[in-house]
Tab-separated table of C-alpha atoms in Angstrom:
chain	number	residue	atom	x	y	z
A	87	MET	CA	38.248	51.100	-8.899
A	88	PRO	CA	36.201	48.445	-10.706
A	89	ILE	CA	37.429	46.719	-13.841
A	90	ASN	CA	37.164	48.969	-16.888
A	91	ARG	CA	33.998	47.835	-18.733
A	92	ASP	CA	35.222	49.519	-21.915
A	93	TYR	CA	37.809	46.752	-22.182
A	94	LEU	CA	35.228	44.050	-22.906
A	95	GLY	CA	36.228	42.490	-26.215
A	96	ARG	CA	39.817	43.770	-26.138
A	97	VAL	CA	42.363	41.327	-27.545
A	98	TYR	CA	45.952	40.877	-26.391
A	99	GLN	CA	48.202	39.240	-28.966
A	100	SER	CA	51.212	37.276	-27.693
A	101	PRO	CA	54.326	39.389	-28.335
A	102	GLU	CA	56.244	36.470	-29.836
A	103	PRO	CA	55.559	32.835	-30.800
A	104	TYR	CA	56.029	30.131	-28.148
A	105	GLU	CA	58.031	27.065	-29.145
A	106	VAL	CA	56.762	23.860	-27.547
A	107	THR	CA	59.748	21.616	-26.777
A	108	ARG	CA	60.136	18.015	-25.628
A	109	GLY	CA	62.122	19.175	-22.605
A	110	LYS	CA	59.431	21.597	-21.422
A	111	ILE	CA	56.702	18.980	-21.884
A	112	ARG	CA	58.736	16.454	-19.862
A	113	GLU	CA	59.350	19.021	-17.113
A	114	PHE	CA	55.614	19.782	-16.915
A	115	ALA	CA	54.663	16.079	-16.906
A	116	GLU	CA	57.121	15.466	-14.078
A	117	ALA	CA	55.712	18.403	-12.116
A	118	ILE	CA	52.213	16.932	-12.289
A	119	GLN	CA	53.711	13.471	-11.621
A	120	ASP	CA	52.076	11.950	-14.674
A	121	PRO	CA	54.182	8.984	-15.857
A	122	ASN	CA	52.334	8.596	-19.195
A	123	PRO	CA	55.040	7.735	-21.786
A	124	VAL	CA	53.363	9.767	-24.566
A	125	TYR	CA	54.616	12.882	-22.705
A	126	ARG	CA	58.248	11.676	-22.677
A	127	ASP	CA	59.025	8.994	-25.206
A	128	VAL	CA	58.822	9.800	-28.918
A	129	ALA	CA	58.493	6.104	-29.841
A	130	ALA	CA	55.608	5.628	-27.400
A	131	ALA	CA	53.920	8.778	-28.707
A	132	LYS	CA	54.299	7.585	-32.311
A	133	ALA	CA	52.990	4.147	-31.391
A	134	ALA	CA	49.903	5.917	-30.001
A	135	GLY	CA	49.415	7.690	-33.332
A	136	HIS	CA	50.997	11.062	-32.550
A	137	THR	CA	53.753	12.679	-34.613
A	138	ASP	CA	55.855	13.611	-31.555
A	139	VAL	CA	55.483	13.674	-27.773
A	140	VAL	CA	52.241	15.390	-26.787
A	141	ALA	CA	51.675	17.784	-23.915
A	142	PRO	CA	49.402	17.043	-20.939
A	143	PRO	CA	45.927	18.589	-21.333
A	144	THR	CA	46.589	21.415	-18.864
A	145	PHE	CA	49.978	22.370	-20.379
A	146	PRO	CA	48.425	25.182	-22.500
A	147	ILE	CA	47.755	27.076	-19.247
A	148	ILE	CA	51.315	28.351	-19.750
A	149	MET	CA	50.118	30.346	-22.788
A	150	GLY	CA	46.794	31.187	-21.125
A	151	MET	CA	48.498	32.649	-18.060
A	152	ALA	CA	50.853	34.649	-20.280
A	153	GLY	CA	47.759	36.210	-21.831
A	154	VAL	CA	46.349	36.968	-18.378
A	155	ALA	CA	49.649	38.587	-17.422
A	156	GLN	CA	49.473	40.826	-20.498
A	157	ALA	CA	45.990	41.974	-19.500
A	158	ALA	CA	46.921	42.354	-15.823
A	159	LEU	CA	49.838	44.627	-16.737
A	160	ASP	CA	47.532	46.927	-18.724
A	161	PRO	CA	46.891	49.754	-16.233
A	162	GLU	CA	43.736	50.920	-18.035
A	163	LEU	CA	42.019	47.574	-17.377
A	164	ARG	CA	42.309	48.299	-13.635
A	165	LEU	CA	42.665	44.659	-12.556
A	166	ASP	CA	43.868	44.411	-8.921
A	167	PHE	CA	45.839	41.211	-9.295
A	168	SER	CA	46.528	40.949	-5.551
A	169	MET	CA	42.794	40.272	-5.039
A	170	VAL	CA	42.482	37.701	-7.822
A	171	VAL	CA	41.669	34.022	-7.374
A	172	HIS	CA	41.254	31.472	-10.139
A	173	GLY	CA	37.527	30.718	-10.391
A	174	ASP	CA	36.925	28.473	-13.405
A	175	GLN	CA	39.160	26.962	-16.026
A	176	SER	CA	38.305	25.157	-19.213
A	177	PHE	CA	39.980	24.003	-22.400
A	178	ARG	CA	38.513	23.226	-25.831
A	179	TYR	CA	40.882	21.110	-27.879
A	180	SER	CA	41.174	20.763	-31.639
A	181	ARG	CA	44.101	18.420	-31.026
A	182	PRO	CA	46.735	17.826	-28.346
A	183	MET	CA	49.599	20.311	-28.267
A	184	ARG	CA	52.863	18.621	-29.190
A	185	ALA	CA	56.606	19.113	-29.338
A	186	GLY	CA	57.558	21.125	-32.396
A	187	ASP	CA	54.440	23.298	-32.305
A	188	VAL	CA	55.186	27.002	-32.588
A	189	VAL	CA	52.094	28.755	-31.273
A	190	GLU	CA	50.648	32.214	-30.994
A	191	THR	CA	47.997	33.271	-28.513
A	192	ALA	CA	45.220	35.808	-28.847
A	193	THR	CA	43.645	36.528	-25.453
A	194	ARG	CA	40.252	38.232	-25.544
A	195	ILE	CA	38.378	39.707	-22.606
A	196	SER	CA	35.069	37.929	-23.128
A	197	ALA	CA	33.125	38.797	-19.965
A	198	ILE	CA	33.220	41.226	-17.035
A	199	LYS	CA	30.504	40.691	-14.426
A	200	ALA	CA	29.738	41.650	-10.854
A	201	LEU	CA	28.299	39.062	-8.508
A	202	GLY	CA	27.846	39.133	-4.763
A	203	GLY	CA	30.420	41.818	-4.095
A	204	ASN	CA	33.008	40.243	-6.369
A	205	GLU	CA	33.892	40.855	-9.969
A	206	MET	CA	34.409	38.064	-12.471
A	207	LEU	CA	36.693	38.537	-15.429
A	208	THR	CA	36.747	35.944	-18.218
A	209	LEU	CA	39.601	35.723	-20.702
A	210	GLU	CA	39.614	33.399	-23.696
A	211	SER	CA	43.028	32.525	-25.072
A	212	GLU	CA	42.898	31.127	-28.570
A	213	ILE	CA	46.112	29.213	-29.174
A	214	SER	CA	47.036	28.389	-32.770
A	215	THR	CA	50.171	27.406	-34.632
A	216	VAL	CA	51.978	30.092	-36.608
A	217	GLU	CA	50.671	28.243	-39.666
A	218	GLY	CA	47.154	29.115	-38.502
A	219	GLU	CA	45.975	25.724	-37.200
A	220	HIS	CA	43.834	26.009	-34.054
A	221	VAL	CA	45.190	23.796	-31.258
A	222	VAL	CA	43.268	24.747	-28.123
A	223	THR	CA	41.277	27.542	-26.544
A	224	ALA	CA	41.879	28.132	-22.842
A	225	VAL	CA	39.092	29.946	-20.976
A	226	ILE	CA	40.154	31.465	-17.671
A	227	MET	CA	37.656	32.999	-15.243
A	228	LEU	CA	39.188	35.109	-12.498
A	229	VAL	CA	37.343	36.261	-9.389
A	230	VAL	CA	38.406	39.661	-8.088
A	231	ARG	CA	37.476	39.560	-4.427
A	232	GLY	CA	35.634	42.655	-3.261
A	233	GLY	CA	35.904	44.271	-6.707
A	234	ALA	CA	32.221	45.056	-7.114
A	235	GLU	CA	31.863	46.631	-3.678
A	236	GLN	CA	34.036	49.415	-4.975
A	237	ASP	CA	31.513	49.908	-7.778
A	238	VAL	CA	28.988	51.674	-5.551
A	239	LYS	CA	31.439	54.091	-3.979
B	1146	MET	CA	45.351	9.182	-31.279
B	1147	THR	CA	42.885	6.550	-30.282
B	1148	ALA	CA	41.248	5.924	-26.980
B	1149	THR	CA	41.412	2.336	-25.738
B	1150	VAL	CA	37.954	2.435	-24.154
B	1151	ARG	CA	35.199	1.625	-26.632
B	1152	TYR	CA	32.138	3.853	-26.828
B	1153	ALA	CA	29.951	0.769	-27.088
B	1154	ASP	CA	31.294	-0.567	-23.779
B	1155	VAL	CA	30.394	2.570	-21.822
B	1156	GLU	CA	27.005	3.475	-20.385
B	1157	VAL	CA	25.612	6.453	-18.545
B	1158	GLY	CA	26.577	5.610	-14.981
B	1159	THR	CA	29.867	3.887	-15.851
B	1160	GLU	CA	32.229	4.822	-13.020
B	1161	LEU	CA	35.857	5.893	-13.114
B	1162	PRO	CA	37.067	4.498	-9.783
B	1163	GLU	CA	38.441	6.928	-7.229
B	1164	ARG	CA	42.155	7.656	-7.243
B	1165	THR	CA	44.160	9.568	-4.691
B	1166	PHE	CA	46.943	11.968	-5.582
B	1167	PRO	CA	49.365	13.290	-2.927
B	1168	VAL	CA	50.452	16.925	-2.895
B	1169	ARG	CA	53.321	18.136	-0.749
B	1170	ARG	CA	55.061	21.504	-0.553
B	1171	LEU	CA	57.838	20.209	-2.792
B	1172	ASP	CA	55.263	19.302	-5.455
B	1173	LEU	CA	53.965	22.874	-5.424
B	1174	VAL	CA	57.460	24.325	-5.775
B	1175	ARG	CA	58.120	22.016	-8.704
B	1176	TYR	CA	54.756	22.896	-10.286
B	1177	ALA	CA	55.465	26.616	-9.814
B	1178	GLY	CA	58.711	26.218	-11.738
B	1179	ALA	CA	57.243	24.128	-14.533
B	1180	SER	CA	54.141	26.283	-15.024
B	1181	GLY	CA	55.668	29.685	-14.338
B	1182	ASP	CA	53.033	30.460	-11.670
B	1183	PHE	CA	55.105	31.758	-8.749
B	1184	ASN	CA	52.219	33.279	-6.770
B	1185	PRO	CA	53.592	33.096	-3.186
B	1186	ILE	CA	50.297	31.783	-1.750
B	1187	HIS	CA	51.410	28.438	-3.248
B	1188	TRP	CA	54.726	28.243	-1.356
B	1189	ASN	CA	54.961	30.974	1.292
B	1190	GLU	CA	52.959	30.416	4.483
B	1191	ARG	CA	53.458	34.004	5.671
B	1192	VAL	CA	51.946	35.437	2.483
B	1193	ALA	CA	49.154	32.844	2.353
B	1194	LYS	CA	48.037	33.644	5.918
B	1195	SER	CA	48.326	37.402	5.339
B	1196	VAL	CA	45.624	37.165	2.649
B	1197	GLY	CA	43.312	35.149	4.896
B	1198	LEU	CA	44.108	31.602	3.799
B	1199	PRO	CA	44.518	28.882	6.443
B	1200	ASN	CA	47.918	27.909	5.024
B	1201	VAL	CA	49.727	27.463	1.725
B	1202	ILE	CA	47.294	26.189	-0.943
B	1203	ALA	CA	47.897	24.146	-4.080
B	1204	HIS	CA	47.686	25.775	-7.491
B	1205	GLY	CA	44.186	25.197	-8.813
B	1206	MET	CA	45.855	24.088	-12.027
B	1207	PHE	CA	47.771	21.389	-10.138
B	1208	THR	CA	44.459	19.965	-8.917
B	1209	MET	CA	43.023	20.242	-12.435
B	1210	ALA	CA	46.051	18.368	-13.814
B	1211	GLU	CA	45.648	15.520	-11.296
B	1212	ALA	CA	41.914	15.261	-11.953
B	1213	GLY	CA	42.675	15.141	-15.663
B	1214	ARG	CA	44.882	12.079	-15.138
B	1215	LEU	CA	41.821	10.159	-13.997
B	1216	VAL	CA	40.227	10.769	-17.399
B	1217	THR	CA	43.263	10.456	-19.691
B	1218	ASP	CA	44.417	7.221	-17.989
B	1219	TRP	CA	40.896	5.807	-18.263
B	1220	ALA	CA	40.478	6.810	-21.924
B	1221	GLY	CA	43.986	5.534	-22.734
B	1222	ASP	CA	45.054	8.600	-24.711
B	1223	PRO	CA	45.296	12.265	-23.670
B	1224	GLY	CA	44.461	13.117	-27.300
B	1225	ALA	CA	40.954	11.765	-26.709
B	1226	LEU	CA	40.086	14.837	-24.646
B	1227	VAL	CA	37.830	17.249	-26.536
B	1228	GLU	CA	36.825	19.566	-23.697
B	1229	TYR	CA	37.837	19.777	-20.066
B	1230	GLY	CA	36.503	22.298	-17.557
B	1231	VAL	CA	36.503	22.787	-13.799
B	1232	ARG	CA	35.372	25.233	-11.133
B	1233	PHE	CA	37.702	25.714	-8.177
B	1234	SER	CA	35.215	25.565	-5.298
B	1235	ALA	CA	37.586	25.292	-2.321
B	1236	PRO	CA	41.368	25.439	-1.882
B	1237	VAL	CA	43.569	22.371	-1.360
B	1238	VAL	CA	45.389	23.301	1.855
B	1239	VAL	CA	48.914	21.871	1.991
B	1240	PRO	CA	50.553	21.727	5.446
B	1241	ASP	CA	54.316	21.984	5.916
B	1242	ASP	CA	55.012	18.343	6.730
B	1243	ASP	CA	56.248	15.252	4.900
B	1244	THR	CA	52.819	13.925	3.929
B	1245	GLY	CA	51.137	17.124	2.739
B	1246	ALA	CA	47.559	16.764	1.497
B	1247	GLU	CA	45.667	14.320	-0.669
B	1248	ILE	CA	43.336	14.973	-3.578
B	1249	ALA	CA	40.769	12.207	-4.131
B	1250	VAL	CA	39.284	12.193	-7.642
B	1251	SER	CA	36.477	10.129	-9.089
B	1252	GLY	CA	34.290	10.292	-12.154
B	1253	VAL	CA	31.133	8.982	-13.734
B	1254	VAL	CA	29.866	8.976	-17.305
B	1255	SER	CA	26.896	11.345	-17.263
B	1256	GLU	CA	25.995	11.508	-20.951
B	1257	LYS	CA	26.633	9.790	-24.280
B	1258	ARG	CA	26.661	11.969	-27.397
B	1259	ASP	CA	26.906	11.369	-31.118
B	1260	GLY	CA	30.354	10.935	-32.635
B	1261	ASN	CA	31.595	8.527	-29.935
B	1262	LEU	CA	31.656	11.346	-27.389
B	1263	VAL	CA	30.953	10.834	-23.708
B	1264	VAL	CA	30.734	13.368	-20.880
B	1265	VAL	CA	32.543	12.412	-17.665
B	1266	LYS	CA	31.460	14.251	-14.534
B	1267	ILE	CA	34.417	14.687	-12.176
B	1268	THR	CA	34.462	15.015	-8.395
B	1269	ALA	CA	37.541	16.018	-6.386
B	1270	ARG	CA	37.832	16.280	-2.613
B	1271	SER	CA	40.602	17.240	-0.223
B	1272	GLY	CA	40.565	17.645	3.549
B	1273	GLY	CA	36.818	17.001	3.632
B	1274	ALA	CA	36.043	19.766	1.130
B	1275	LYS	CA	34.819	19.547	-2.428
B	1276	VAL	CA	37.691	21.256	-4.242
B	1277	LEU	CA	36.286	21.010	-7.777
B	1278	ALA	CA	32.662	21.657	-8.705
B	1279	ARG	CA	30.738	21.575	-12.001
B	1280	SER	CA	33.720	19.766	-13.481
B	1281	SER	CA	33.542	17.614	-16.553
B	1282	ALA	CA	35.432	16.296	-19.527
B	1283	VAL	CA	34.186	15.485	-23.006
B	1284	VAL	CA	36.095	12.478	-24.327
B	1285	ARG	CA	36.104	10.850	-27.763
B	1286	LEU	CA	36.148	7.083	-27.311
B	1287	ALA	CA	37.072	4.384	-29.799
């Protein structure tokens, strides 16, 4: 079954706020092996003009992927996650995410297309603090291999 | 939140010299834990091969993170990043040995915009394949 076109524009709101902590930022920075002190050391981050340690630019994928998971678990969307590969990824930043941020994510299905036998699903996760300040928008494009071939059946 | 590279010192064609980032199986396990992406194609050879991959492959987001280091280290501040986007054009195949794979990343300034913004075009290769395509970052310089 192809992806449900009626779901274009649907928004999935994060069920609860996500608290960005120094420990999680450090763990992520270590996993990507980035020794930059602004990810670990509050004094270094402050010296660089930040109010607390900041998160690496790809850290907000944690919230973006949570939004994808919400959509993928929606049976009416008909997304076959076993056939999914990550096609494109982009981020638009208002500012770096930082320790102490408490964020909420609204993930919108912004495009569903068929191309060359595959389907492409784009989800835009708008990540803002609970106070309403936009931090970053993560745009995830997933390729569903073979999805469109099922369209003609 | 200030970049250390000055807008005035950068021209279209300014190069960000190539850097090489290693990726071993252990790195993928650690990244899986930190990111929450436990898709078995990133750590389980049996599953990876069953879906037609040559072997375990790196998370695309791991490659994107390494490529981002080229830009944030060059700019001098991760807060200088305004936009960052990539296309995953080929997988980074990570063999089960002590050396793993390498991701080679380079960049070049392709455009200067108003407001001290520059566009950096990013190239990433691994195992002879171009693993990122149409990839760029918009950076606000000092």
